[in-house]
PDB file of C-alpha atoms in Angstrom:
ATOM      1  CA  SER A   1       7.431 123.339 128.401  1.00  0.00           C
ATOM      2  CA  SER A   2       6.929 125.112 131.963  1.00  0.00           C
ATOM      3  CA  GLY A   3      10.358 126.931 131.531  1.00  0.00           C
ATOM      4  CA  ILE A   4       8.442 127.911 128.441  1.00  0.00           C
ATOM      5  CA  ASN A   5       5.294 129.159 129.606  1.00  0.00           C
ATOM      6  CA  ALA A   6       6.487 129.764 132.114  1.00  0.00           C
ATOM      7  CA  GLU A   7       8.020 132.881 130.138  1.00  0.00           C
ATOM      8  CA  TYR A   8       4.824 133.822 128.249  1.00  0.00           C
ATOM      9  CA  GLY A   9       3.276 133.962 131.225  1.00  0.00           C
ATOM     10  CA  ILE A  10       5.761 136.886 132.138  1.00  0.00           C
ATOM     11  CA  ARG A  11       4.678 138.713 128.731  1.00  0.00           C
ATOM     12  CA  MET A  12       1.764 137.922 129.609  1.00  0.00           C
ATOM     13  CA  LYS A  13       0.382 139.661 132.756  1.00  0.00           C
ATOM     14  CA  GLY A  14      -3.320 138.451 135.251  1.00  0.00           C
ATOM     15  CA  SER A  15      -6.778 138.762 133.444  1.00  0.00           C
ATOM     16  CA  HIS A  16      -4.608 139.681 129.630  1.00  0.00           C
ATOM     17  CA  VAL A  17      -2.751 136.169 129.945  1.00  0.00           C
ATOM     18  CA  VAL A  18      -7.004 133.966 130.603  1.00  0.00           C
ATOM     19  CA  LYS A  19      -8.234 135.140 127.840  1.00  0.00           C
ATOM     20  CA  GLU A  20      -5.847 135.655 125.562  1.00  0.00           C
ATOM     21  CA  PHE A  21      -4.598 131.889 126.388  1.00  0.00           C
ATOM     22  CA  HIS A  22      -9.029 130.497 125.403  1.00  0.00           C
ATOM     23  CA  LYS A  23      -9.055 133.093 122.046  1.00  0.00           C
ATOM     24  CA  GLY A  24      -5.132 130.437 121.117  1.00  0.00           C
ATOM     25  CA  ASN A  25      -6.929 127.574 121.898  1.00  0.00           C
ATOM     26  CA  ASP A  26     -10.437 128.670 119.920  1.00  0.00           C
ATOM     27  CA  GLN A  27      -9.043 129.125 117.364  1.00  0.00           C
ATOM     28  CA  ILE A  28      -6.629 125.792 118.055  1.00  0.00           C
ATOM     29  CA  ASN A  29     -10.159 123.456 118.125  1.00  0.00           C
ATOM     30  CA  TYR A  30     -11.395 125.163 114.885  1.00  0.00           C
ATOM     31  CA  GLY A  31      -8.238 125.236 112.893  1.00  0.00           C
ATOM     32  CA  TYR A  32      -7.659 121.433 113.717  1.00  0.00           C
ATOM     33  CA  THR A  33     -11.453 119.558 113.108  1.00  0.00           C
ATOM     34  CA  ASP A  34     -11.326 118.405 109.303  1.00  0.00           C
ATOM     35  CA  LYS A  35     -13.599 121.872 108.523  1.00  0.00           C
ATOM     36  CA  GLY A  36     -10.662 123.960 109.822  1.00  0.00           C
ATOM     37  CA  LEU A  37      -7.702 121.850 107.708  1.00  0.00           C
ATOM     38  CA  ASN A  38     -10.099 122.710 104.363  1.00  0.00           C
ATOM     39  CA  LYS A  39     -10.505 125.288 104.095  1.00  0.00           C
ATOM     40  CA  ALA A  40      -8.213 127.131 102.037  1.00  0.00           C
ATOM     41  CA  ASN A  41      -8.348 130.924 102.974  1.00  0.00           C
ATOM     42  CA  SER A  42      -5.758 132.389 105.186  1.00  0.00           C
ATOM     43  CA  LYS A  43      -6.864 133.974 107.096  1.00  0.00           C
ATOM     44  CA  ASP A  44      -8.989 130.449 108.510  1.00  0.00           C
ATOM     45  CA  MET A  45      -5.801 129.190 109.432  1.00  0.00           C
ATOM     46  CA  ILE A  46      -4.743 128.733 113.051  1.00  0.00           C
ATOM     47  CA  ASN A  47      -2.142 132.267 113.961  1.00  0.00           C
ATOM     48  CA  PHE A  48       0.858 131.093 115.487  1.00  0.00           C
ATOM     49  CA  ASN A  49       2.395 134.268 115.688  1.00  0.00           C
ATOM     50  CA  GLU A  50      -0.263 135.159 118.301  1.00  0.00           C
ATOM     51  CA  ASP A  51       1.262 135.230 121.892  1.00  0.00           C
ATOM     52  CA  GLY A  52      -3.344 133.462 123.478  1.00  0.00           C
ATOM     53  CA  THR A  53      -1.944 130.696 120.428  1.00  0.00           C
ATOM     54  CA  GLN A  54       1.214 128.730 121.181  1.00  0.00           C
ATOM     55  CA  LEU A  55       0.934 129.056 124.648  1.00  0.00           C
ATOM     56  CA  SER A  56      -1.983 126.783 123.891  1.00  0.00           C
ATOM     57  CA  TYR A  57      -0.302 125.321 120.854  1.00  0.00           C
ATOM     58  CA  ILE A  58       2.323 124.426 122.989  1.00  0.00           C
ATOM     59  CA  TYR A  59       0.615 123.626 127.285  1.00  0.00           C
ATOM     60  CA  ARG A  60      -1.257 121.501 125.371  1.00  0.00           C
ATOM     61  CA  PHE A  61       0.120 120.028 123.054  1.00  0.00           C
ATOM     62  CA  PHE A  62       4.889 120.116 122.860  1.00  0.00           C
ATOM     63  CA  PRO A  63       5.154 117.290 125.781  1.00  0.00           C
ATOM     64  CA  GLY A  64       2.880 114.961 123.770  1.00  0.00           C
ATOM     65  CA  HIS A  65       4.818 115.899 120.919  1.00  0.00           C
ATOM     66  CA  VAL A  66       7.767 115.186 121.855  1.00  0.00           C
ATOM     67  CA  LEU A  67       6.944 111.969 123.596  1.00  0.00           C
ATOM     68  CA  ILE A  68       4.974 110.335 121.124  1.00  0.00           C
ATOM     69  CA  LEU A  69       7.841 110.880 118.376  1.00  0.00           C
ATOM     70  CA  GLY A  70      11.098 110.176 121.101  1.00  0.00           C
ATOM     71  CA  GLU A  71       8.913 106.829 121.508  1.00  0.00           C
ATOM     72  CA  LEU A  72       8.183 105.656 117.952  1.00  0.00           C
ATOM     73  CA  LEU A  73      12.395 107.443 117.285  1.00  0.00           C
ATOM     74  CA  LEU A  74      13.158 104.554 119.766  1.00  0.00           C
ATOM     75  CA  SER A  75      10.258 101.852 118.505  1.00  0.00           C
ATOM     76  CA  ALA A  76      12.100 102.534 114.494  1.00  0.00           C
ATOM     77  CA  SER A  77      15.503 101.768 116.081  1.00  0.00           C
ATOM     78  CA  GLY A  78      15.020  98.731 118.339  1.00  0.00           C
ATOM     79  CA  TRP A  79      15.725 100.623 120.921  1.00  0.00           C
ATOM     80  CA  ASN A  80      15.593  98.293 124.335  1.00  0.00           C
ATOM     81  CA  GLY A  81      13.338 100.054 126.108  1.00  0.00           C
ATOM     82  CA  VAL A  82      10.534 100.817 124.019  1.00  0.00           C
ATOM     83  CA  ARG A  83       7.835  98.013 123.149  1.00  0.00           C
ATOM     84  CA  TYR A  84       5.039  98.245 120.646  1.00  0.00           C
ATOM     85  CA  ARG A  85       1.763  99.164 121.608  1.00  0.00           C
ATOM     86  CA  ILE A  86       1.048  97.978 118.064  1.00  0.00           C
ATOM     87  CA  PRO A  87       3.274  95.573 115.345  1.00  0.00           C
ATOM     88  CA  PRO A  88       4.536  97.736 112.537  1.00  0.00           C
ATOM     89  CA  LYS A  89       3.328  97.113 109.105  1.00  0.00           C
ATOM     90  CA  VAL A  90       6.923  98.110 108.761  1.00  0.00           C
ATOM     91  CA  CYS A  91      10.471  97.355 110.106  1.00  0.00           C
ATOM     92  CA  ASN A  92      13.367  97.470 108.343  1.00  0.00           C
ATOM     93  CA  LEU A  93      16.152  97.227 111.302  1.00  0.00           C
ATOM     94  CA  ARG A  94      18.888  96.710 109.943  1.00  0.00           C
ATOM     95  CA  LEU A  95      18.917  99.727 107.347  1.00  0.00           C
ATOM     96  CA  VAL A  96      16.889 102.141 110.253  1.00  0.00           C
ATOM     97  CA  ASN A  97      20.537 100.826 112.738  1.00  0.00           C
ATOM     98  CA  GLU A  98      23.484 101.622 109.127  1.00  0.00           C
ATOM     99  CA  PHE A  99      21.795 104.358 108.568  1.00  0.00           C
ATOM    100  CA  LEU A 100      21.974 105.246 112.486  1.00  0.00           C
ATOM    101  CA  ASP A 101      25.969 103.468 111.809  1.00  0.00           C
ATOM    102  CA  GLU A 102      26.480 105.747 108.894  1.00  0.00           C
ATOM    103  CA  LEU A 103      26.051 109.100 111.251  1.00  0.00           C
ATOM    104  CA  SER A 104      27.959 107.601 113.986  1.00  0.00           C
ATOM    105  CA  ARG A 105      30.977 108.186 111.672  1.00  0.00           C
ATOM    106  CA  SER A 106      30.985 112.082 110.879  1.00  0.00           C
ATOM    107  CA  ALA A 107      31.325 114.924 112.448  1.00  0.00           C
ATOM    108  CA  ASN A 108      28.269 115.969 111.574  1.00  0.00           C
ATOM    109  CA  VAL A 109      24.153 115.260 112.399  1.00  0.00           C
ATOM    110  CA  THR A 110      21.779 117.632 109.852  1.00  0.00           C
ATOM    111  CA  VAL A 111      18.189 118.199 109.921  1.00  0.00           C
ATOM    112  CA  THR A 112      15.447 119.874 107.901  1.00  0.00           C
ATOM    113  CA  CYS A 113      11.888 120.392 109.388  1.00  0.00           C
ATOM    114  CA  PHE A 114       9.655 121.763 107.724  1.00  0.00           C
ATOM    115  CA  GLY A 115       7.018 122.760 110.406  1.00  0.00           C
ATOM    116  CA  GLY A 116       8.872 122.876 112.976  1.00  0.00           C
ATOM    117  CA  GLY A 117       7.958 125.747 114.903  1.00  0.00           C
ATOM    118  CA  PRO A 118       8.418 125.511 118.424  1.00  0.00           C
ATOM    119  CA  GLY A 119      11.442 122.753 118.612  1.00  0.00           C
ATOM    120  CA  ALA A 120       9.087 120.048 119.473  1.00  0.00           C
ATOM    121  CA  GLU A 121      10.224 117.559 116.977  1.00  0.00           C
ATOM    122  CA  LEU A 122      13.957 119.036 117.680  1.00  0.00           C
ATOM    123  CA  ALA A 123      13.895 117.837 121.219  1.00  0.00           C
ATOM    124  CA  ALA A 124      12.015 114.580 119.491  1.00  0.00           C
ATOM    125  CA  ILE A 125      15.552 113.863 117.289  1.00  0.00           C
ATOM    126  CA  ILE A 126      17.525 114.944 119.713  1.00  0.00           C
ATOM    127  CA  SER A 127      17.228 112.887 122.962  1.00  0.00           C
ATOM    128  CA  TRP A 128      16.588 110.428 119.857  1.00  0.00           C
ATOM    129  CA  LEU A 129      19.975 109.863 118.402  1.00  0.00           C
ATOM    130  CA  ARG A 130      21.940 111.034 122.380  1.00  0.00           C
ATOM    131  CA  ILE A 131      20.086 107.527 123.183  1.00  0.00           C
ATOM    132  CA  GLU A 132      21.496 105.860 120.481  1.00  0.00           C
ATOM    133  CA  GLY A 133      25.278 106.794 121.288  1.00  0.00           C
ATOM    134  CA  LEU A 134      26.316 109.826 119.167  1.00  0.00           C
ATOM    135  CA  HIS A 135      27.252 112.335 120.430  1.00  0.00           C
ATOM    136  CA  ASN A 136      27.572 114.306 116.638  1.00  0.00           C
ATOM    137  CA  GLN A 137      27.890 117.875 116.732  1.00  0.00           C
ATOM    138  CA  ILE A 138      23.420 118.194 116.258  1.00  0.00           C
ATOM    139  CA  ARG A 139      22.849 120.275 112.890  1.00  0.00           C
ATOM    140  CA  PHE A 140      19.500 121.632 113.210  1.00  0.00           C
ATOM    141  CA  ASN A 141      17.410 123.502 110.719  1.00  0.00           C
ATOM    142  CA  ILE A 142      13.342 124.905 111.295  1.00  0.00           C
ATOM    143  CA  VAL A 143      11.682 125.774 108.364  1.00  0.00           C
ATOM    144  CA  ASP A 144       7.956 128.129 109.333  1.00  0.00           C
ATOM    145  CA  LYS A 145       5.797 130.090 108.353  1.00  0.00           C
ATOM    146  CA  TYR A 146       5.431 132.023 111.300  1.00  0.00           C
ATOM    147  CA  SER A 147       7.949 134.355 112.297  1.00  0.00           C
ATOM    148  CA  ALA A 148       7.501 133.798 116.000  1.00  0.00           C
ATOM    149  CA  TRP A 149       8.294 130.862 117.319  1.00  0.00           C
ATOM    150  CA  CYS A 150      12.136 131.153 116.800  1.00  0.00           C
ATOM    151  CA  ASP A 151      12.565 132.589 120.638  1.00  0.00           C
ATOM    152  CA  VAL A 152      10.964 129.429 121.622  1.00  0.00           C
ATOM    153  CA  ALA A 153      12.682 127.767 119.229  1.00  0.00           C
ATOM    154  CA  GLU A 154      15.989 128.856 120.933  1.00  0.00           C
ATOM    155  CA  GLN A 155      15.456 127.919 124.548  1.00  0.00           C
ATOM    156  CA  VAL A 156      15.422 124.458 123.385  1.00  0.00           C
ATOM    157  CA  ALA A 157      18.269 124.737 121.092  1.00  0.00           C
ATOM    158  CA  GLN A 158      19.869 125.927 124.618  1.00  0.00           C
ATOM    159  CA  CYS A 159      18.560 122.876 126.556  1.00  0.00           C
ATOM    160  CA  SER A 160      20.231 120.373 123.925  1.00  0.00           C
ATOM    161  CA  SER A 161      23.636 122.688 123.084  1.00  0.00           C
ATOM    162  CA  SER A 162      22.585 122.423 119.780  1.00  0.00           C
ATOM    163  CA  LEU A 163      23.356 124.594 116.098  1.00  0.00           C
ATOM    164  CA  ILE A 164      19.607 126.095 115.489  1.00  0.00           C
ATOM    165  CA  HIS A 165      19.030 127.978 112.100  1.00  0.00           C
ATOM    166  CA  TYR A 166      15.169 129.645 112.463  1.00  0.00           C
ATOM    167  CA  GLN A 167      14.307 130.328 108.240  1.00  0.00           C
ATOM    168  CA  GLU A 168      10.251 132.496 108.013  1.00  0.00           C
ATOM    169  CA  LEU A 169       9.617 130.453 104.715  1.00  0.00           C
ATOM    170  CA  ASP A 170       6.211 129.315 103.220  1.00  0.00           C
ATOM    171  CA  PHE A 171       6.531 126.076 101.696  1.00  0.00           C
ATOM    172  CA  LEU A 172       3.150 126.687  99.372  1.00  0.00           C
ATOM    173  CA  SER A 173       5.580 129.714  97.792  1.00  0.00           C
ATOM    174  CA  ALA A 174       8.889 128.022  98.313  1.00  0.00           C
ATOM    175  CA  THR A 175      11.181 127.847  95.320  1.00  0.00           C
ATOM    176  CA  GLN A 176      13.556 124.811  93.957  1.00  0.00           C
ATOM    177  CA  PRO A 177      16.631 126.951  95.635  1.00  0.00           C
ATOM    178  CA  GLN A 178      15.532 127.854  99.010  1.00  0.00           C
ATOM    179  CA  LEU A 179      13.750 124.163  98.980  1.00  0.00           C
ATOM    180  CA  MET A 180      17.032 122.923  97.649  1.00  0.00           C
ATOM    181  CA  SER A 181      18.568 124.450 100.362  1.00  0.00           C
ATOM    182  CA  TYR A 182      17.305 123.047 103.264  1.00  0.00           C
ATOM    183  CA  VAL A 183      17.159 119.393 101.406  1.00  0.00           C
ATOM    184  CA  SER A 184      19.690 117.960  99.500  1.00  0.00           C
ATOM    185  CA  THR A 185      22.781 117.953 102.004  1.00  0.00           C
ATOM    186  CA  MET A 186      20.640 116.992 105.242  1.00  0.00           C
ATOM    187  CA  ASP A 187      21.182 113.961 106.238  1.00  0.00           C
ATOM    188  CA  ILE A 188      17.355 113.349 108.581  1.00  0.00           C
ATOM    189  CA  ILE A 189      14.143 115.599 106.723  1.00  0.00           C
ATOM    190  CA  VAL A 190      11.545 115.816 109.456  1.00  0.00           C
ATOM    191  CA  MET A 191       7.908 116.598 108.589  1.00  0.00           C
ATOM    192  CA  SER A 192       5.382 115.540 111.778  1.00  0.00           C
ATOM    193  CA  LYS A 193       2.078 117.073 111.647  1.00  0.00           C
ATOM    194  CA  PHE A 194       2.960 119.434 108.616  1.00  0.00           C
ATOM    195  CA  LEU A 195       1.720 117.915 105.811  1.00  0.00           C
ATOM    196  CA  SER A 196      -1.833 117.431 107.691  1.00  0.00           C
ATOM    197  CA  ALA A 197      -1.600 122.146 107.697  1.00  0.00           C
ATOM    198  CA  LEU A 198      -1.912 121.713 103.694  1.00  0.00           C
ATOM    199  CA  THR A 199      -5.001 120.350 103.018  1.00  0.00           C
ATOM    200  CA  ALA A 200      -6.626 122.725 102.118  1.00  0.00           C
ATOM    201  CA  HIS A 201      -3.359 123.645  99.852  1.00  0.00           C
ATOM    202  CA  ARG A 202      -2.924 120.055  98.403  1.00  0.00           C
ATOM    203  CA  ALA A 203      -3.107 120.224  94.869  1.00  0.00           C
ATOM    204  CA  LYS A 204       0.227 123.349  94.986  1.00  0.00           C
ATOM    205  CA  ALA A 205       1.764 121.818  97.697  1.00  0.00           C
ATOM    206  CA  THR A 206       2.305 118.626  95.983  1.00  0.00           C
ATOM    207  CA  GLN A 207       4.336 120.338  93.703  1.00  0.00           C
ATOM    208  CA  ASN A 208       6.759 121.091  95.995  1.00  0.00           C
ATOM    209  CA  LEU A 209       6.634 118.216  98.039  1.00  0.00           C
ATOM    210  CA  ARG A 210       7.666 116.409  95.305  1.00  0.00           C
ATOM    211  CA  GLU A 211      10.511 118.506  94.416  1.00  0.00           C
ATOM    212  CA  LEU A 212      11.887 118.128  98.745  1.00  0.00           C
ATOM    213  CA  LEU A 213      12.056 114.693  97.914  1.00  0.00           C
ATOM    214  CA  ARG A 214      13.101 114.351  94.841  1.00  0.00           C
ATOM    215  CA  MET A 215      16.546 116.718  96.192  1.00  0.00           C
ATOM    216  CA  MET A 216      17.311 114.640  98.719  1.00  0.00           C
ATOM    217  CA  ARG A 217      20.369 112.587  98.781  1.00  0.00           C
ATOM    218  CA  PRO A 218      20.554 108.764  98.318  1.00  0.00           C
ATOM    219  CA  GLY A 219      20.373 107.517 101.864  1.00  0.00           C
ATOM    220  CA  ALA A 220      18.841 110.088 103.143  1.00  0.00           C
ATOM    221  CA  LEU A 221      16.111 109.919 106.063  1.00  0.00           C
ATOM    222  CA  LEU A 222      11.890 111.422 106.399  1.00  0.00           C
ATOM    223  CA  VAL A 223      10.635 110.861 109.124  1.00  0.00           C
ATOM    224  CA  TYR A 224       7.144 111.309 109.150  1.00  0.00           C
ATOM    225  CA  LEU A 225       4.280 111.863 112.109  1.00  0.00           C
ATOM    226  CA  ASP A 226       0.893 113.028 111.491  1.00  0.00           C
ATOM    227  CA  ASN A 227      -3.323 112.663 112.324  1.00  0.00           C
ATOM    228  CA  SER A 228      -3.885 108.225 111.312  1.00  0.00           C
ATOM    229  CA  GLY A 229      -7.455 110.247 109.307  1.00  0.00           C
ATOM    230  CA  GLY A 230      -7.199 112.628 106.176  1.00  0.00           C
ATOM    231  CA  GLY A 231      -4.946 111.252 104.370  1.00  0.00           C
ATOM    232  CA  SER A 232      -2.128 113.039 104.753  1.00  0.00           C
ATOM    233  CA  THR A 233      -0.529 109.991 104.951  1.00  0.00           C
ATOM    234  CA  GLU A 234      -1.115 108.139 101.687  1.00  0.00           C
ATOM    235  CA  TRP A 235       0.069 111.831 100.018  1.00  0.00           C
ATOM    236  CA  VAL A 236       3.385 111.173 102.148  1.00  0.00           C
ATOM    237  CA  THR A 237       3.816 107.919 101.390  1.00  0.00           C
ATOM    238  CA  ARG A 238       2.507 107.887  97.052  1.00  0.00           C
ATOM    239  CA  GLU A 239       5.196 110.424  96.812  1.00  0.00           C
ATOM    240  CA  ALA A 240       8.125 108.937  98.479  1.00  0.00           C
ATOM    241  CA  GLU A 241       8.282 105.617  96.786  1.00  0.00           C
ATOM    242  CA  ALA A 242       7.780 107.592  93.212  1.00  0.00           C
ATOM    243  CA  ASN A 243      10.426 109.320  94.163  1.00  0.00           C
ATOM    244  CA  GLY A 244      12.682 107.401  94.845  1.00  0.00           C
ATOM    245  CA  LEU A 245      12.482 106.513  98.429  1.00  0.00           C
ATOM    246  CA  LEU A 246      12.194 102.530 100.528  1.00  0.00           C
ATOM    247  CA  GLU A 247       9.055 102.493 103.312  1.00  0.00           C
ATOM    248  CA  VAL A 248      11.683 101.285 105.876  1.00  0.00           C
ATOM    249  CA  PHE A 249       9.722 101.991 108.881  1.00  0.00           C
ATOM    250  CA  SER A 250       5.764 102.683 109.476  1.00  0.00           C
ATOM    251  CA  VAL A 251       2.719 102.451 111.339  1.00  0.00           C
ATOM    252  CA  LYS A 252      -0.457 103.347 110.178  1.00  0.00           C
ATOM    253  CA  HIS A 253      -2.549 103.736 113.443  1.00  0.00           C
ATOM    254  CA  TYR A 254      -0.404 104.383 116.741  1.00  0.00           C
ATOM    255  CA  PRO A 255      -2.405 105.860 119.734  1.00  0.00           C
ATOM    256  CA  ALA A 256      -0.751 107.486 122.002  1.00  0.00           C
ATOM    257  CA  HIS A 257      -1.368 107.565 125.463  1.00  0.00           C
ATOM    258  CA  ILE A 258       0.669 110.330 127.948  1.00  0.00           C
ATOM    259  CA  ASN A 259       0.774 110.142 131.867  1.00  0.00           C
ATOM    260  CA  PRO A 260      -2.131 113.632 132.170  1.00  0.00           C
ATOM    261  CA  GLN A 261       0.830 114.356 135.719  1.00  0.00           C
ATOM    262  CA  VAL A 262       3.720 114.802 132.880  1.00  0.00           C
ATOM    263  CA  LEU A 263       1.667 117.753 130.432  1.00  0.00           C
ATOM    264  CA  ALA A 264      -0.071 119.100 133.772  1.00  0.00           C
ATOM    265  CA  PRO A 265       1.862 118.336 137.192  1.00  0.00           C
ATOM    266  CA  ASN A 266      -1.350 119.700 139.564  1.00  0.00           C
ATOM    267  CA  GLU A 267      -4.090 118.045 141.085  1.00  0.00           C
ATOM    268  CA  LYS A 268      -6.392 118.191 138.158  1.00  0.00           C
ATOM    269  CA  HIS A 269      -3.992 118.548 135.292  1.00  0.00           C
ATOM    270  CA  GLN A 270      -4.860 121.519 133.882  1.00  0.00           C
ATOM    271  CA  LEU A 271      -4.106 125.363 133.192  1.00  0.00           C
ATOM    272  CA  PHE A 272      -7.760 127.960 133.428  1.00  0.00           C
ATOM    273  CA  ASN A 273      -9.918 124.954 133.146  1.00  0.00           C
ATOM    274  CA  VAL A 274      -8.423 123.579 130.187  1.00  0.00           C
ATOM    275  CA  LYS A 275      -6.484 119.545 129.429  1.00  0.00           C
ATOM    276  CA  ALA A 276      -3.438 118.823 127.505  1.00  0.00           C
ATOM    277  CA  THR A 277      -3.522 116.063 125.262  1.00  0.00           C
ATOM    278  CA  SER A 278      -2.919 112.816 126.279  1.00  0.00           C
ATOM    279  CA  THR A 279      -4.599 110.614 123.012  1.00  0.00           C
ATOM    280  CA  LEU A 280      -3.527 110.908 120.148  1.00  0.00           C
ATOM    281  CA  ASN A 281      -4.360 108.527 117.697  1.00  0.00           C
ATOM    282  CA  VAL A 282      -1.460 108.627 115.063  1.00  0.00           C
ATOM    283  CA  ALA A 283       0.781 107.277 111.872  1.00  0.00           C
ATOM    284  CA  PHE A 284       4.545 107.169 111.783  1.00  0.00           C
ATOM    285  CA  LYS A 285       6.833 106.314 109.226  1.00  0.00           C
ATOM    286  CA  MET A 286      10.045 106.095 107.533  1.00  0.00           C
ATOM    287  CA  PHE A 287      11.707 106.475 103.788  1.00  0.00           C
ATOM    288  CA  ARG A 288      15.168 105.984 103.177  1.00  0.00           C
ATOM    289  CA  LYS A 289      16.283 107.799  99.539  1.00  0.00           C
ATOM    290  CA  ALA A 290      17.207 104.829  97.666  1.00  0.00           C
ATOM    291  CA  GLY A 291      20.649 104.845  95.577  1.00  0.00           C
ATOM    292  CA  PRO A 292      24.460 104.072  97.604  1.00  0.00           C
ATOM    293  CA  THR A 293      26.583 105.933 100.122  1.00  0.00           C
ATOM    294  CA  PRO A 294      29.835 106.681 100.340  1.00  0.00           C
ATOM    295  CA  ALA A 295      29.847 104.497 103.443  1.00  0.00           C
ATOM    296  CA  ALA A 296      27.467 101.374 102.477  1.00  0.00           C
ATOM    297  CA  PRO A 297      27.773 101.043  98.285  1.00  0.00           C
ATOM    298  CA  GLY A 298      25.168  99.306  96.761  1.00  0.00           C
ATOM    299  CA  TRP A 299      22.302  98.162 100.130  1.00  0.00           C
ATOM    300  CA  ASP A 300      20.173  95.923  99.541  1.00  0.00           C
ATOM    301  CA  PRO A 301      16.398  98.590 100.215  1.00  0.00           C
ATOM    302  CA  TYR A 302      14.691  94.879 100.525  1.00  0.00           C
ATOM    303  CA  SER A 303      15.846  93.763 103.073  1.00  0.00           C
ATOM    304  CA  SER A 304      13.723  93.449 105.972  1.00  0.00           C
ATOM    305  CA  CYS A 305      12.019  92.032 108.738  1.00  0.00           C
ATOM    306  CA  ARG A 306       7.709  92.730 107.780  1.00  0.00           C
ATOM    307  CA  THR A 307       6.708  89.587 107.771  1.00  0.00           C
ATOM    308  CA  PHE A 308       8.375  88.559 111.261  1.00  0.00           C
ATOM    309  CA  TYR A 309       6.694  91.687 112.706  1.00  0.00           C
ATOM    310  CA  ARG A 310       3.206  90.927 112.593  1.00  0.00           C
ATOM    311  CA  ASN A 311       3.290  88.068 114.436  1.00  0.00           C
ATOM    312  CA  LYS A 312       0.011  89.403 117.020  1.00  0.00           C
ATOM    313  CA  ASP A 313       1.741  86.850 120.066  1.00  0.00           C
ATOM    314  CA  TYR A 314       4.392  88.052 120.015  1.00  0.00           C
ATOM    315  CA  PHE A 315       2.880  91.724 120.898  1.00  0.00           C
ATOM    316  CA  ARG A 316       1.070  90.370 123.648  1.00  0.00           C
ATOM    317  CA  ALA A 317       3.692  88.576 124.729  1.00  0.00           C
ATOM    318  CA  GLY A 318       5.329  92.452 125.281  1.00  0.00           C
ATOM    319  CA  VAL A 319       8.788  91.117 124.152  1.00  0.00           C
ATOM    320  CA  SER A 320      11.167  93.976 123.522  1.00  0.00           C
ATOM    321  CA  HIS A 321      11.347  93.801 119.554  1.00  0.00           C
ATOM    322  CA  THR A 322      15.292  94.124 120.224  1.00  0.00           C
ATOM    323  CA  SER A 323      15.516  90.099 121.056  1.00  0.00           C
ATOM    324  CA  VAL A 324      14.797  89.433 117.566  1.00  0.00           C
TER     325      VAL A 324
END
């Protein structure tokens, strides 16, 4: 993140940096309120094609977004170094790890992230797969309506030695062939902080969401992260279940806390008198598309350890969930 911020600092000199940063910060502050998210006028949306808005977002949210999503992905696959803050509502370690085993036997891993912008999901997904021991070539598609994020996402991809394709596309106006090209053969589909941005357009977005879920190949994984409130989690759950996806991991209210020193390593942990976001309450879910896969024909989607994970004493004891 510091390298990306430095790149923006070169582009915007002196007091102009501060002015544009605060202008973008004000736009984000309003855009992420309930009132802002429910405004249907495109003029009220956050414009991430502006340097100041990008800089504010990268500083305030990018590092935390990578860390939170990475931690939750590792939790879902049972990584020994991660402990739950709260017990998940649904946890099927067998199916998640079966999915990873299937990927390990493939030459490439293909991922599409809708609303992926600067590449936080790219960094988190690649870190997760590498920690899990997968060293395949990762081909990552970012589909986002703001083309200016492309340069930032490419920097993230270079750091991770992955192949990236950035497609400027508004999800609301995407055609069926466009969706198919980024969904039908993918191993992983990611929607992170994406559906909440479509709150004001939910009726219109639902049609394409259904098409996207219908097109997913059998055995593919859907990774979802968003705000705990606002109805997006219920929305994606309802549509996923209706289109043959099975919930394999779920945490509804996840209190994420990030050390401020990681976000802004200076004495006040601030940039231009603004603190990076260090506390979030998010919902996280993983779904797997039902149906036989070449590696695991006829897999049982209902073999789950959800009952065990409701044992609160187990979590209070701080026992790592891989000791199951």
